[in-house]
Amino acid sequence: MAIKNHNYHMTKFVISAPDIRHLPKDTGIEVAFAGRSNAGKSSALNALTQQKSLARTSKTPGRTQLINLFEVEEGIRLVDLPGYGYAEVPEEMKRKWQQALGEYLQKRECIKGLVVLMDIRHPLKDLDMQMVEWSVAMSIPVLVLLTKADKLASGARKKQLMDVRQALAPLNGDIEVEYFSAPKKIGIDKLRIKLDNWYSTAAE
């Protein structure tokens, strides 16, 4: 199978939608990014696309309240899902986000991969596990990125990586775990290669 390398720096914003009913037609190939509100999702998308403000980064976690859709090229999209698990958000709003998230993962046919971002210092919280378990149940392959890897010394970083891989192994899913740092450009190549793989496999 020939793997096509995509030009992620050409990615353009398409739409922000409150739920899947407001998204464009369920065709093409989508890879979604999910994570707790402070896991560094926007920074990862900006680093991947080499664009400073494609995804809005905010000092206030929990700003991504909508499903944000970006087009890499025709029929190839990146999806920024609502950040979850942020404490200072009203319960009802949290429920709405969870619903939008769950609905997207369960009903959107064109999702072909999920990138779950977790702060390397606090990985595998309940909602993180739920996201990965959900994806495995839906047969969606997962790439777990342990973000903010530059905050740990090399030995501690490796230990966290091994611990998370070990914890997720019993799920028997198509799950890969890597570490990542947007400011230090750690793991961006691995992310790019994984996305190219998913898009090429889905296009077969």
PDB file of C-alpha atoms in Angstrom:
ATOM      1  CA  MET A   1       0.000   0.000   0.000  1.00  0.00           C
ATOM      2  CA  ALA A   2       1.394   3.395  -0.984  1.00  0.00           C
ATOM      3  CA  ILE A   3       1.321   5.871   1.895  1.00  0.00           C
ATOM      4  CA  LYS A   4       0.522   9.391   0.768  1.00  0.00           C
ATOM      5  CA  ASN A   5       2.230  12.225   2.645  1.00  0.00           C
ATOM      6  CA  HIS A   6      -0.250  15.012   3.262  1.00  0.00           C
ATOM      7  CA  ASN A   7       0.604  18.708   3.487  1.00  0.00           C
ATOM      8  CA  TYR A   8      -0.782  19.460   6.932  1.00  0.00           C
ATOM      9  CA  HIS A   9       0.425  23.076   6.728  1.00  0.00           C
ATOM     10  CA  MET A  10      -2.232  23.617   4.017  1.00  0.00           C
ATOM     11  CA  THR A  11      -5.018  22.740   6.506  1.00  0.00           C
ATOM     12  CA  LYS A  12      -7.944  25.167   6.532  1.00  0.00           C
ATOM     13  CA  PHE A  13     -10.716  25.766   9.072  1.00  0.00           C
ATOM     14  CA  VAL A  14     -14.138  24.651   7.773  1.00  0.00           C
ATOM     15  CA  ILE A  15     -16.816  24.923  10.458  1.00  0.00           C
ATOM     16  CA  SER A  16     -17.602  24.888  14.187  1.00  0.00           C
ATOM     17  CA  ALA A  17     -20.682  22.819  14.998  1.00  0.00           C
ATOM     18  CA  PRO A  18     -22.582  22.221  18.266  1.00  0.00           C
ATOM     19  CA  ASP A  19     -23.377  18.607  17.258  1.00  0.00           C
ATOM     20  CA  ILE A  20     -23.088  16.164  14.350  1.00  0.00           C
ATOM     21  CA  ARG A  21     -26.312  17.371  12.729  1.00  0.00           C
ATOM     22  CA  HIS A  22     -24.555  20.627  11.876  1.00  0.00           C
ATOM     23  CA  LEU A  23     -21.485  18.956  10.328  1.00  0.00           C
ATOM     24  CA  PRO A  24     -20.967  18.561   6.555  1.00  0.00           C
ATOM     25  CA  LYS A  25     -21.977  15.309   4.847  1.00  0.00           C
ATOM     26  CA  ASP A  26     -20.671  12.121   6.453  1.00  0.00           C
ATOM     27  CA  THR A  27     -18.274  11.302   3.600  1.00  0.00           C
ATOM     28  CA  GLY A  28     -14.505  11.407   3.160  1.00  0.00           C
ATOM     29  CA  ILE A  29     -12.088  10.517   5.959  1.00  0.00           C
ATOM     30  CA  GLU A  30     -11.857  12.147   9.370  1.00  0.00           C
ATOM     31  CA  VAL A  31      -9.358  11.754  12.195  1.00  0.00           C
ATOM     32  CA  ALA A  32     -10.512  13.255  15.490  1.00  0.00           C
ATOM     33  CA  PHE A  33      -8.515  14.768  18.353  1.00  0.00           C
ATOM     34  CA  ALA A  34      -9.914  14.389  21.873  1.00  0.00           C
ATOM     35  CA  GLY A  35      -8.593  15.119  25.319  1.00  0.00           C
ATOM     36  CA  ARG A  36      -9.150  16.796  28.637  1.00  0.00           C
ATOM     37  CA  SER A  37      -9.553  20.542  28.440  1.00  0.00           C
ATOM     38  CA  ASN A  38      -5.963  21.215  29.526  1.00  0.00           C
ATOM     39  CA  ALA A  39      -4.205  18.383  27.655  1.00  0.00           C
ATOM     40  CA  GLY A  40      -2.812  20.655  24.915  1.00  0.00           C
ATOM     41  CA  LYS A  41      -5.096  19.652  22.046  1.00  0.00           C
ATOM     42  CA  SER A  42      -5.037  23.033  20.262  1.00  0.00           C
ATOM     43  CA  SER A  43      -1.247  23.292  20.636  1.00  0.00           C
ATOM     44  CA  ALA A  44      -0.854  19.827  19.072  1.00  0.00           C
ATOM     45  CA  LEU A  45      -3.059  20.734  16.086  1.00  0.00           C
ATOM     46  CA  ASN A  46      -1.193  24.016  15.593  1.00  0.00           C
ATOM     47  CA  ALA A  47       2.184  22.227  15.803  1.00  0.00           C
ATOM     48  CA  LEU A  48       1.062  19.540  13.335  1.00  0.00           C
ATOM     49  CA  THR A  49      -0.194  22.104  10.806  1.00  0.00           C
ATOM     50  CA  GLN A  50       2.647  24.596  11.464  1.00  0.00           C
ATOM     51  CA  GLN A  51       0.018  27.283  11.951  1.00  0.00           C
ATOM     52  CA  LYS A  52       0.102  29.425  15.058  1.00  0.00           C
ATOM     53  CA  SER A  53      -3.619  29.948  15.425  1.00  0.00           C
ATOM     54  CA  LEU A  54      -5.452  27.307  13.393  1.00  0.00           C
ATOM     55  CA  ALA A  55      -6.907  25.890  16.609  1.00  0.00           C
ATOM     56  CA  ARG A  56      -7.460  28.489  19.289  1.00  0.00           C
ATOM     57  CA  THR A  57      -5.203  27.962  22.271  1.00  0.00           C
ATOM     58  CA  SER A  58      -6.473  29.546  25.429  1.00  0.00           C
ATOM     59  CA  LYS A  59      -5.159  30.188  28.878  1.00  0.00           C
ATOM     60  CA  THR A  60      -8.637  29.171  30.038  1.00  0.00           C
ATOM     61  CA  PRO A  61      -9.085  25.399  29.584  1.00  0.00           C
ATOM     62  CA  GLY A  62     -12.480  24.341  28.281  1.00  0.00           C
ATOM     63  CA  ARG A  63     -12.740  26.815  25.412  1.00  0.00           C
ATOM     64  CA  THR A  64     -13.321  24.161  22.749  1.00  0.00           C
ATOM     65  CA  GLN A  65     -17.050  23.755  23.281  1.00  0.00           C
ATOM     66  CA  LEU A  66     -17.880  22.914  19.690  1.00  0.00           C
ATOM     67  CA  ILE A  67     -16.824  20.293  17.176  1.00  0.00           C
ATOM     68  CA  ASN A  68     -14.257  22.116  14.999  1.00  0.00           C
ATOM     69  CA  LEU A  69     -13.632  20.770  11.530  1.00  0.00           C
ATOM     70  CA  PHE A  70     -10.490  21.416   9.460  1.00  0.00           C
ATOM     71  CA  GLU A  71      -9.771  20.304   5.898  1.00  0.00           C
ATOM     72  CA  VAL A  72      -6.292  19.041   5.022  1.00  0.00           C
ATOM     73  CA  GLU A  73      -7.335  18.530   1.413  1.00  0.00           C
ATOM     74  CA  GLU A  74     -10.568  17.569  -0.278  1.00  0.00           C
ATOM     75  CA  GLY A  75     -12.227  14.706   1.634  1.00  0.00           C
ATOM     76  CA  ILE A  76      -9.415  14.561   4.242  1.00  0.00           C
ATOM     77  CA  ARG A  77     -10.278  16.252   7.531  1.00  0.00           C
ATOM     78  CA  LEU A  78      -9.043  16.785  11.079  1.00  0.00           C
ATOM     79  CA  VAL A  79     -11.636  17.162  13.831  1.00  0.00           C
ATOM     80  CA  ASP A  80     -11.111  18.963  17.133  1.00  0.00           C
ATOM     81  CA  LEU A  81     -13.654  17.509  19.575  1.00  0.00           C
ATOM     82  CA  PRO A  82     -14.913  19.387  22.661  1.00  0.00           C
ATOM     83  CA  GLY A  83     -12.428  19.232  25.545  1.00  0.00           C
ATOM     84  CA  TYR A  84     -13.771  17.175  28.435  1.00  0.00           C
ATOM     85  CA  GLY A  85     -13.340  16.951  32.183  1.00  0.00           C
ATOM     86  CA  TYR A  86     -12.863  20.582  33.066  1.00  0.00           C
ATOM     87  CA  ALA A  87     -14.129  21.286  36.555  1.00  0.00           C
ATOM     88  CA  GLU A  88     -15.180  24.920  36.301  1.00  0.00           C
ATOM     89  CA  VAL A  89     -17.868  24.339  33.703  1.00  0.00           C
ATOM     90  CA  PRO A  90     -21.590  24.111  34.558  1.00  0.00           C
ATOM     91  CA  GLU A  91     -22.861  20.512  34.741  1.00  0.00           C
ATOM     92  CA  GLU A  92     -25.391  20.986  31.959  1.00  0.00           C
ATOM     93  CA  MET A  93     -22.736  22.298  29.590  1.00  0.00           C
ATOM     94  CA  LYS A  94     -20.511  19.326  30.454  1.00  0.00           C
ATOM     95  CA  ARG A  95     -23.373  16.968  29.632  1.00  0.00           C
ATOM     96  CA  LYS A  96     -23.902  18.689  26.274  1.00  0.00           C
ATOM     97  CA  TRP A  97     -20.223  18.278  25.392  1.00  0.00           C
ATOM     98  CA  GLN A  98     -20.197  14.635  26.458  1.00  0.00           C
ATOM     99  CA  GLN A  99     -23.274  14.029  24.334  1.00  0.00           C
ATOM    100  CA  ALA A 100     -21.726  15.737  21.286  1.00  0.00           C
ATOM    101  CA  LEU A 101     -18.545  13.692  21.803  1.00  0.00           C
ATOM    102  CA  GLY A 102     -20.304  10.356  22.232  1.00  0.00           C
ATOM    103  CA  GLU A 103     -22.599  10.978  19.310  1.00  0.00           C
ATOM    104  CA  TYR A 104     -19.713  11.889  17.041  1.00  0.00           C
ATOM    105  CA  LEU A 105     -17.779   8.709  17.913  1.00  0.00           C
ATOM    106  CA  GLN A 106     -20.787   6.422  17.659  1.00  0.00           C
ATOM    107  CA  LYS A 107     -22.599   7.808  14.630  1.00  0.00           C
ATOM    108  CA  ARG A 108     -20.091   9.507  12.373  1.00  0.00           C
ATOM    109  CA  GLU A 109     -19.179   6.879   9.778  1.00  0.00           C
ATOM    110  CA  CYS A 110     -16.162   8.670   8.293  1.00  0.00           C
ATOM    111  CA  ILE A 111     -14.036   8.702  11.481  1.00  0.00           C
ATOM    112  CA  LYS A 112     -11.050   6.433  10.824  1.00  0.00           C
ATOM    113  CA  GLY A 113      -8.777   7.239  13.755  1.00  0.00           C
ATOM    114  CA  LEU A 114      -8.767   8.955  17.137  1.00  0.00           C
ATOM    115  CA  VAL A 115      -5.890  10.843  18.734  1.00  0.00           C
ATOM    116  CA  VAL A 116      -6.375  11.005  22.518  1.00  0.00           C
ATOM    117  CA  LEU A 117      -4.186  13.582  24.233  1.00  0.00           C
ATOM    118  CA  MET A 118      -3.254  13.214  27.897  1.00  0.00           C
ATOM    119  CA  ASP A 119      -0.899  15.290  30.039  1.00  0.00           C
ATOM    120  CA  ILE A 120       2.068  12.940  30.605  1.00  0.00           C
ATOM    121  CA  ARG A 121       2.093  13.946  34.286  1.00  0.00           C
ATOM    122  CA  HIS A 122      -1.556  12.899  34.846  1.00  0.00           C
ATOM    123  CA  PRO A 123      -2.523  10.280  32.237  1.00  0.00           C
ATOM    124  CA  LEU A 124      -5.399   7.791  32.189  1.00  0.00           C
ATOM    125  CA  LYS A 125      -8.031   9.700  34.150  1.00  0.00           C
ATOM    126  CA  ASP A 126     -11.526   8.132  34.056  1.00  0.00           C
ATOM    127  CA  LEU A 127     -12.693  10.080  30.999  1.00  0.00           C
ATOM    128  CA  ASP A 128      -9.452   9.308  29.131  1.00  0.00           C
ATOM    129  CA  MET A 129      -9.995   5.598  29.722  1.00  0.00           C
ATOM    130  CA  GLN A 130     -13.602   5.954  28.648  1.00  0.00           C
ATOM    131  CA  MET A 131     -12.528   7.565  25.348  1.00  0.00           C
ATOM    132  CA  VAL A 132     -10.046   4.785  24.601  1.00  0.00           C
ATOM    133  CA  GLU A 133     -12.485   2.013  25.627  1.00  0.00           C
ATOM    134  CA  TRP A 134     -15.210   3.577  23.493  1.00  0.00           C
ATOM    135  CA  SER A 135     -12.920   3.699  20.466  1.00  0.00           C
ATOM    136  CA  VAL A 136     -11.851   0.084  20.913  1.00  0.00           C
ATOM    137  CA  ALA A 137     -15.525  -0.922  21.157  1.00  0.00           C
ATOM    138  CA  MET A 138     -16.214   0.974  17.906  1.00  0.00           C
ATOM    139  CA  SER A 139     -13.096  -0.573  16.243  1.00  0.00           C
ATOM    140  CA  ILE A 140     -11.540   2.865  15.775  1.00  0.00           C
ATOM    141  CA  PRO A 141      -7.721   2.825  15.991  1.00  0.00           C
ATOM    142  CA  VAL A 142      -6.236   5.073  18.680  1.00  0.00           C
ATOM    143  CA  LEU A 143      -3.034   7.045  19.041  1.00  0.00           C
ATOM    144  CA  VAL A 144      -2.489   8.191  22.621  1.00  0.00           C
ATOM    145  CA  LEU A 145      -0.217  11.231  22.790  1.00  0.00           C
ATOM    146  CA  LEU A 146       1.326  11.941  26.187  1.00  0.00           C
ATOM    147  CA  THR A 147       1.612  15.709  25.905  1.00  0.00           C
ATOM    148  CA  LYS A 148       3.874  18.173  27.722  1.00  0.00           C
ATOM    149  CA  ALA A 149       6.622  15.528  27.603  1.00  0.00           C
ATOM    150  CA  ASP A 150       9.222  18.292  27.913  1.00  0.00           C
ATOM    151  CA  LYS A 151       8.040  18.839  31.513  1.00  0.00           C
ATOM    152  CA  LEU A 152       9.588  15.503  32.590  1.00  0.00           C
ATOM    153  CA  ALA A 153      13.180  14.293  32.647  1.00  0.00           C
ATOM    154  CA  SER A 154      13.993  11.595  30.121  1.00  0.00           C
ATOM    155  CA  GLY A 155      13.858   8.685  32.626  1.00  0.00           C
ATOM    156  CA  ALA A 156      10.485   9.733  34.077  1.00  0.00           C
ATOM    157  CA  ARG A 157       9.143  10.248  30.561  1.00  0.00           C
ATOM    158  CA  LYS A 158      10.106   6.705  29.507  1.00  0.00           C
ATOM    159  CA  LYS A 159       8.573   5.258  32.669  1.00  0.00           C
ATOM    160  CA  GLN A 160       5.260   7.021  32.058  1.00  0.00           C
ATOM    161  CA  LEU A 161       5.247   5.791  28.458  1.00  0.00           C
ATOM    162  CA  MET A 162       5.793   2.175  29.522  1.00  0.00           C
ATOM    163  CA  ASP A 163       3.212   2.429  32.329  1.00  0.00           C
ATOM    164  CA  VAL A 164       0.526   3.796  30.011  1.00  0.00           C
ATOM    165  CA  ARG A 165       1.265   1.185  27.324  1.00  0.00           C
ATOM    166  CA  GLN A 166       1.012  -1.534  29.963  1.00  0.00           C
ATOM    167  CA  ALA A 167      -2.256  -0.158  31.374  1.00  0.00           C
ATOM    168  CA  LEU A 168      -3.901  -0.069  27.921  1.00  0.00           C
ATOM    169  CA  ALA A 169      -2.596  -3.453  26.680  1.00  0.00           C
ATOM    170  CA  PRO A 170      -5.482  -5.477  28.241  1.00  0.00           C
ATOM    171  CA  LEU A 171      -7.993  -3.571  26.059  1.00  0.00           C
ATOM    172  CA  ASN A 172      -6.635  -5.499  23.044  1.00  0.00           C
ATOM    173  CA  GLY A 173      -7.364  -2.586  20.737  1.00  0.00           C
ATOM    174  CA  ASP A 174      -5.411  -0.989  17.910  1.00  0.00           C
ATOM    175  CA  ILE A 175      -3.727   1.435  20.347  1.00  0.00           C
ATOM    176  CA  GLU A 176      -0.359   3.146  20.091  1.00  0.00           C
ATOM    177  CA  VAL A 177       1.161   5.359  22.783  1.00  0.00           C
ATOM    178  CA  GLU A 178       3.835   8.006  22.109  1.00  0.00           C
ATOM    179  CA  TYR A 179       5.060  11.074  23.911  1.00  0.00           C
ATOM    180  CA  PHE A 180       4.609  14.553  22.542  1.00  0.00           C
ATOM    181  CA  SER A 181       5.609  18.156  23.128  1.00  0.00           C
ATOM    182  CA  ALA A 182       4.348  20.941  20.869  1.00  0.00           C
ATOM    183  CA  PRO A 183       6.915  23.593  21.908  1.00  0.00           C
ATOM    184  CA  LYS A 184       9.856  21.158  21.662  1.00  0.00           C
ATOM    185  CA  LYS A 185       8.490  19.485  18.480  1.00  0.00           C
ATOM    186  CA  ILE A 186       8.748  16.037  20.123  1.00  0.00           C
ATOM    187  CA  GLY A 187       6.551  13.386  18.477  1.00  0.00           C
ATOM    188  CA  ILE A 188       5.228  15.541  15.636  1.00  0.00           C
ATOM    189  CA  ASP A 189       6.786  13.296  12.972  1.00  0.00           C
ATOM    190  CA  LYS A 190       5.249  10.207  14.578  1.00  0.00           C
ATOM    191  CA  LEU A 191       1.858  11.924  14.625  1.00  0.00           C
ATOM    192  CA  ARG A 192       2.186  12.901  10.975  1.00  0.00           C
ATOM    193  CA  ILE A 193       3.198   9.363   9.930  1.00  0.00           C
ATOM    194  CA  LYS A 194       0.278   7.850  11.879  1.00  0.00           C
ATOM    195  CA  LEU A 195      -2.236  10.223  10.259  1.00  0.00           C
ATOM    196  CA  ASP A 196      -0.832   9.534   6.772  1.00  0.00           C
ATOM    197  CA  ASN A 197      -1.192   5.798   7.490  1.00  0.00           C
ATOM    198  CA  TRP A 198      -4.792   6.125   8.646  1.00  0.00           C
ATOM    199  CA  TYR A 199      -5.809   8.291   5.700  1.00  0.00           C
ATOM    200  CA  SER A 200      -4.101   5.980   3.181  1.00  0.00           C
ATOM    201  CA  THR A 201      -5.564   2.809   4.728  1.00  0.00           C
ATOM    202  CA  ALA A 202      -9.069   4.299   4.789  1.00  0.00           C
ATOM    203  CA  ALA A 203      -8.759   5.439   1.182  1.00  0.00           C
ATOM    204  CA  GLU A 204      -7.935   1.900  -0.032  1.00  0.00           C
TER     205      GLU A 204
END
